[in-house]
mmCIF file of C-alpha atoms in Angstrom:
data_model
loop_
_atom_site.group_PDB
_atom_site.id
_atom_site.type_symbol
_atom_site.label_atom_id
_atom_site.label_comp_id
_atom_site.label_asym_id
_atom_site.label_seq_id
_atom_site.Cartn_x
_atom_site.Cartn_y
_atom_site.Cartn_z
ATOM 1 C CA MET A 1 -12.722 0.482 -11.455
ATOM 2 C CA GLU A 2 -11.995 -2.136 -8.901
ATOM 3 C CA GLN A 3 -8.327 -2.670 -7.969
ATOM 4 C CA ARG A 4 -8.444 -6.291 -9.236
ATOM 5 C CA LYS A 5 -9.979 -5.362 -12.471
ATOM 6 C CA LEU A 6 -7.270 -2.509 -12.837
ATOM 7 C CA SER A 7 -4.379 -4.927 -12.103
ATOM 8 C CA GLU A 8 -5.731 -7.519 -14.565
ATOM 9 C CA CYS A 9 -5.811 -4.809 -17.251
ATOM 10 C CA VAL A 10 -2.168 -3.769 -16.559
ATOM 11 C CA GLU A 11 -0.992 -7.258 -16.456
ATOM 12 C CA SER A 12 -2.697 -8.117 -19.730
ATOM 13 C CA GLY A 13 -1.165 -5.130 -21.603
ATOM 14 C CA SER A 14 -4.553 -3.561 -21.972
ATOM 15 C CA SER A 15 -4.751 0.358 -21.978
ATOM 16 C CA VAL A 16 -6.613 1.747 -18.919
ATOM 17 C CA MET A 17 -7.792 5.245 -19.316
ATOM 18 C CA MET A 18 -10.234 7.345 -17.193
ATOM 19 C CA GLN A 19 -11.435 10.889 -17.376
ATOM 20 C CA GLY A 20 -11.427 13.291 -14.380
ATOM 21 C CA ARG A 21 -11.683 16.934 -13.520
ATOM 22 C CA VAL A 22 -9.500 19.214 -11.333
ATOM 23 C CA VAL A 23 -11.557 20.595 -8.339
ATOM 24 C CA SER A 24 -8.937 22.617 -6.651
ATOM 25 C CA VAL A 25 -5.253 23.269 -6.444
ATOM 26 C CA HIS A 26 -3.031 24.257 -3.514
ATOM 27 C CA VAL A 27 0.399 25.476 -2.756
ATOM 28 C CA GLY A 28 2.298 25.166 0.509
ATOM 29 C CA ALA A 29 5.156 27.396 1.598
ATOM 30 C CA THR A 30 7.931 26.098 3.976
ATOM 31 C CA GLY A 31 7.011 26.119 7.609
ATOM 32 C CA THR A 32 3.361 25.157 7.510
ATOM 33 C CA LEU A 33 1.425 21.847 6.940
ATOM 34 C CA ASP A 34 -1.474 23.549 5.270
ATOM 35 C CA LYS A 35 -1.451 24.220 1.447
ATOM 36 C CA GLU A 36 -3.271 27.264 0.391
ATOM 37 C CA ALA A 37 -5.932 27.200 -2.472
ATOM 38 C CA ASP A 38 -4.564 28.969 -5.579
ATOM 39 C CA GLN A 39 -5.916 29.821 -9.214
ATOM 40 C CA ALA A 40 -3.219 27.685 -10.846
ATOM 41 C CA LEU A 41 -0.223 25.498 -10.263
ATOM 42 C CA GLU A 42 2.978 26.094 -12.153
ATOM 43 C CA MET A 43 4.559 22.810 -12.687
ATOM 44 C CA ALA A 44 8.330 22.844 -13.258
ATOM 45 C CA ILE A 45 10.329 19.954 -14.160
ATOM 46 C CA ASP A 46 11.404 19.614 -10.493
ATOM 47 C CA GLY A 47 7.994 20.111 -8.945
ATOM 48 C CA ILE A 48 5.536 23.026 -8.168
ATOM 49 C CA VAL A 49 6.831 26.566 -8.170
ATOM 50 C CA GLY A 50 6.463 27.989 -4.712
ATOM 51 C CA ASP A 51 5.736 24.748 -2.851
ATOM 52 C CA ARG A 52 7.889 23.353 -0.061
ATOM 53 C CA HIS A 53 8.072 19.907 -1.690
ATOM 54 C CA ARG A 54 9.635 21.174 -4.871
ATOM 55 C CA GLY A 55 13.121 19.788 -5.709
ATOM 56 C CA ALA A 56 14.919 17.026 -7.763
ATOM 57 C CA THR A 57 16.209 15.669 -4.392
ATOM 58 C CA ARG A 58 15.103 15.493 -0.804
ATOM 59 C CA LYS A 59 16.708 14.265 2.445
ATOM 60 C CA ALA A 60 15.538 10.778 3.554
ATOM 61 C CA TRP A 61 13.348 10.779 6.768
ATOM 62 C CA ALA A 62 14.595 9.144 9.938
ATOM 63 C CA THR A 63 11.909 6.553 9.502
ATOM 64 C CA GLY A 64 9.927 5.409 6.538
ATOM 65 C CA ASP A 65 12.673 5.583 3.897
ATOM 66 C CA LYS A 66 15.001 2.917 2.621
ATOM 67 C CA GLN A 67 17.940 5.236 3.215
ATOM 68 C CA VAL A 68 19.505 6.346 6.440
ATOM 69 C CA GLY A 69 17.798 9.469 7.697
ATOM 70 C CA GLY A 70 19.296 12.634 6.220
ATOM 71 C CA THR A 71 20.689 10.847 2.932
ATOM 72 C CA VAL A 72 20.186 12.938 0.052
ATOM 73 C CA ARG A 73 17.885 10.884 -2.550
ATOM 74 C CA ARG A 74 15.688 11.351 -5.445
ATOM 75 C CA ASN A 75 12.611 13.350 -4.746
ATOM 76 C CA GLU A 76 9.614 11.195 -5.715
ATOM 77 C CA ARG A 77 7.203 13.453 -3.891
ATOM 78 C CA GLN A 78 7.211 16.643 -6.155
ATOM 79 C CA TRP A 79 3.289 16.765 -5.965
ATOM 80 C CA SER A 80 0.652 15.081 -4.096
ATOM 81 C CA ALA A 81 -3.045 14.537 -5.216
ATOM 82 C CA ILE A 82 -6.186 13.209 -3.702
ATOM 83 C CA ALA A 83 -9.647 12.343 -4.887
ATOM 84 C CA HIS A 84 -12.316 14.784 -3.990
ATOM 85 C CA GLU A 85 -14.562 11.871 -3.222
ATOM 86 C CA ASP A 86 -12.196 10.540 -0.669
ATOM 87 C CA VAL A 87 -11.719 13.966 1.048
ATOM 88 C CA GLU A 88 -15.481 13.850 1.517
ATOM 89 C CA LYS A 89 -15.353 10.189 2.712
ATOM 90 C CA ILE A 90 -12.516 11.024 5.289
ATOM 91 C CA SER A 91 -14.580 14.070 6.633
ATOM 92 C CA ALA A 92 -17.745 11.901 7.031
ATOM 93 C CA ALA A 93 -15.969 9.084 8.721
ATOM 94 C CA MET A 94 -14.477 11.608 11.307
ATOM 95 C CA SER A 95 -17.914 13.185 11.783
ATOM 96 C CA LEU A 96 -16.273 16.610 11.282
ATOM 97 C CA ALA A 97 -18.402 19.741 11.665
ATOM 98 C CA GLN A 98 -16.878 21.364 8.631
ATOM 99 C CA PRO A 99 -15.533 19.116 5.832
ATOM 100 C CA LEU A 100 -11.875 19.026 5.113
ATOM 101 C CA THR A 101 -10.313 20.466 2.154
ATOM 102 C CA ALA A 102 -7.330 19.046 0.027
ATOM 103 C CA GLY A 103 -5.245 21.986 1.315
ATOM 104 C CA ALA A 104 -6.104 21.323 4.881
ATOM 105 C CA ILE A 105 -4.343 17.933 4.624
ATOM 106 C CA ALA A 106 -1.294 19.190 2.705
ATOM 107 C CA VAL A 107 -2.385 18.042 -0.819
ATOM 108 C CA ASN A 108 -1.657 19.921 -3.962
ATOM 109 C CA LEU A 109 -4.277 18.520 -6.350
ATOM 110 C CA CYS A 110 -7.903 17.612 -5.589
ATOM 111 C CA ILE A 111 -9.389 15.493 -8.535
ATOM 112 C CA GLU A 112 -12.875 14.249 -9.050
ATOM 113 C CA GLY A 113 -14.300 11.439 -11.214
ATOM 114 C CA ILE A 114 -11.442 8.755 -10.828
ATOM 115 C CA PRO A 115 -12.614 5.608 -9.023
ATOM 116 C CA ASP A 116 -10.176 4.088 -6.642
ATOM 117 C CA PHE A 117 -7.725 6.925 -7.179
ATOM 118 C CA SER A 118 -5.460 6.161 -4.298
ATOM 119 C CA ARG A 119 -4.956 2.645 -5.794
ATOM 120 C CA LEU A 120 -3.464 3.808 -9.109
ATOM 121 C CA PRO A 121 -0.238 1.933 -9.629
ATOM 122 C CA ARG A 122 3.241 3.362 -9.995
ATOM 123 C CA GLY A 123 3.774 4.518 -13.604
ATOM 124 C CA THR A 124 0.261 5.699 -14.072
ATOM 125 C CA THR A 125 0.250 9.148 -15.880
ATOM 126 C CA LEU A 126 -2.064 12.155 -15.372
ATOM 127 C CA SER A 127 -2.311 14.024 -18.497
ATOM 128 C CA PHE A 128 -3.923 17.517 -18.369
ATOM 129 C CA GLU A 129 -5.425 19.450 -21.085
ATOM 130 C CA SER A 130 -2.855 22.194 -20.776
ATOM 131 C CA GLY A 131 -0.278 19.622 -21.706
ATOM 132 C CA VAL A 132 1.060 18.975 -18.296
ATOM 133 C CA VAL A 133 1.923 15.123 -17.553
ATOM 134 C CA LEU A 134 2.510 13.872 -14.178
ATOM 135 C CA MET A 135 3.652 10.298 -13.132
ATOM 136 C CA VAL A 136 2.438 8.491 -10.097
ATOM 137 C CA GLU A 137 5.263 7.191 -7.908
ATOM 138 C CA GLU A 138 3.524 5.791 -4.824
ATOM 139 C CA TYR A 139 0.517 5.941 -2.317
ATOM 140 C CA ASN A 140 0.700 8.674 0.222
ATOM 141 C CA PRO A 141 0.085 7.066 3.632
ATOM 142 C CA PRO A 142 -1.341 9.199 6.477
ATOM 143 C CA CYS A 143 1.278 10.267 8.925
ATOM 144 C CA GLY A 144 1.319 10.984 12.625
ATOM 145 C CA ASP A 145 2.096 14.830 12.059
ATOM 146 C CA MET A 146 -0.922 15.250 9.708
ATOM 147 C CA ALA A 147 -3.089 13.240 12.201
ATOM 148 C CA LEU A 148 -2.023 15.727 15.061
ATOM 149 C CA HIS A 149 -2.634 18.646 12.736
ATOM 150 C CA VAL A 150 -6.217 17.647 11.821
ATOM 151 C CA SER A 151 -7.139 16.852 15.376
ATOM 152 C CA LYS A 152 -5.768 20.244 16.424
ATOM 153 C CA ASN A 153 -7.743 22.300 13.757
ATOM 154 C CA ASN A 154 -10.872 20.557 13.521
ATOM 155 C CA VAL A 155 -14.042 19.640 15.615
ATOM 156 C CA THR A 156 -16.646 16.888 15.231
ATOM 157 C CA THR A 157 -20.395 17.437 15.034
ATOM 158 C CA SER A 158 -20.482 16.945 18.747
ATOM 159 C CA GLY A 159 -18.175 19.990 19.326
ATOM 160 C CA GLU A 160 -15.023 17.927 20.438
ATOM 161 C CA SER A 161 -11.733 17.576 18.817
ATOM 162 C CA PRO A 162 -11.230 14.326 17.030
ATOM 163 C CA PRO A 163 -8.571 12.011 18.676
ATOM 164 C CA PRO A 164 -5.343 12.063 16.367
ATOM 165 C CA PRO A 165 -5.689 8.360 15.418
ATOM 166 C CA ALA A 166 -9.113 9.205 13.928
ATOM 167 C CA PHE A 167 -7.505 10.731 10.766
ATOM 168 C CA SER A 168 -5.137 7.958 10.135
ATOM 169 C CA GLU A 169 -7.864 5.367 10.453
ATOM 170 C CA ALA A 170 -10.377 7.388 8.181
ATOM 171 C CA ALA A 171 -7.603 8.061 5.560
ATOM 172 C CA LYS A 172 -6.446 4.576 5.350
ATOM 173 C CA PHE A 173 -6.124 3.620 1.702
ATOM 174 C CA CYS A 174 -7.768 6.696 0.511
ATOM 175 C CA ARG A 175 -5.055 9.432 1.314
ATOM 176 C CA GLY A 176 -4.032 9.919 -2.430
ATOM 177 C CA LEU A 177 -0.817 9.727 -4.216
ATOM 178 C CA VAL A 178 2.494 11.355 -4.839
ATOM 179 C CA GLY A 179 4.680 11.529 -7.807
ATOM 180 C CA VAL A 180 6.947 13.472 -10.254
ATOM 181 C CA VAL A 181 6.527 15.893 -13.178
ATOM 182 C CA GLU A 182 7.190 14.464 -16.658
ATOM 183 C CA VAL A 183 5.972 17.604 -18.698
ATOM 184 C CA PRO A 184 5.736 21.040 -17.094
ATOM 185 C CA GLY A 185 3.173 23.688 -17.467
ATOM 186 C CA PHE A 186 0.052 24.997 -15.575
ATOM 187 C CA ILE A 187 -2.810 23.097 -13.976
ATOM 188 C CA ARG A 188 -5.961 25.030 -13.183
ATOM 189 C CA PRO A 189 -9.224 24.152 -11.483
ATOM 190 C CA GLY A 190 -11.810 22.950 -13.950
ATOM 191 C CA ASP A 191 -9.097 21.258 -16.123
ATOM 192 C CA GLN A 192 -9.852 17.890 -17.585
ATOM 193 C CA VAL A 193 -7.417 15.098 -16.741
ATOM 194 C CA THR A 194 -6.866 11.737 -18.306
ATOM 195 C CA VAL A 195 -5.493 9.129 -16.140
ATOM 196 C CA GLU A 196 -3.817 6.245 -17.932
ATOM 197 C CA ALA A 197 -2.274 3.109 -16.055
ATOM 198 C CA GLU A 198 0.827 1.911 -17.860
ATOM 199 C CA PRO A 199 0.381 -1.671 -19.011
ATOM 200 C CA LEU A 200 3.162 -4.155 -18.453
ATOM 201 C CA PRO A 201 5.409 -4.586 -21.555
ATOM 202 C CA LYS A 202 4.943 -7.801 -23.506
ATOM 203 C CA TRP A 203 7.955 -9.410 -22.152
ATOM 204 C CA LEU A 204 6.744 -9.188 -18.627
ATOM 205 C CA ARG A 205 3.186 -10.405 -19.113
ATOM 206 C CA THR A 206 2.158 -13.835 -17.818
#
């Protein structure tokens, strides 16, 4: 669904629902940028068990946050997700000899079948067949640290390391989303997911 059409549906109060499937799940411990593939994610109310981004709060970054660096703030990044189609798109755009995985770019959930996944608006819910419900907080922009990480650990079809800016450029507008846990439980590869964009309430519609 095009972003324009999605926005129109949200503003009109229409329900926007799409069906997708979990391709893979990944967990990353403290001290590494990679997230390892796993058989399941245990979603607690404050994030993913065993993942470095778990927590009800986090410290604001020196740049990129509204708060002064180091300020304790609400953690809106308890999980991250990306479209499988976008991982393939990024790999192709960078001409990589071996395609990237979601875990290699520090993403917890890889989902297929949801058009324009990275453009889903804040408030969108991801409901899984296990009963888990996640809510989107914001787009997950490509960062310099990840660009360097991808450059260091990959080669192109010509046998050279891609320049660091290549990842940031290829991943622009398709890096995925971050959000919070609304209902805890387990998510596994192969699970079906229903994505529903939250429509504006009646009193806010034009």
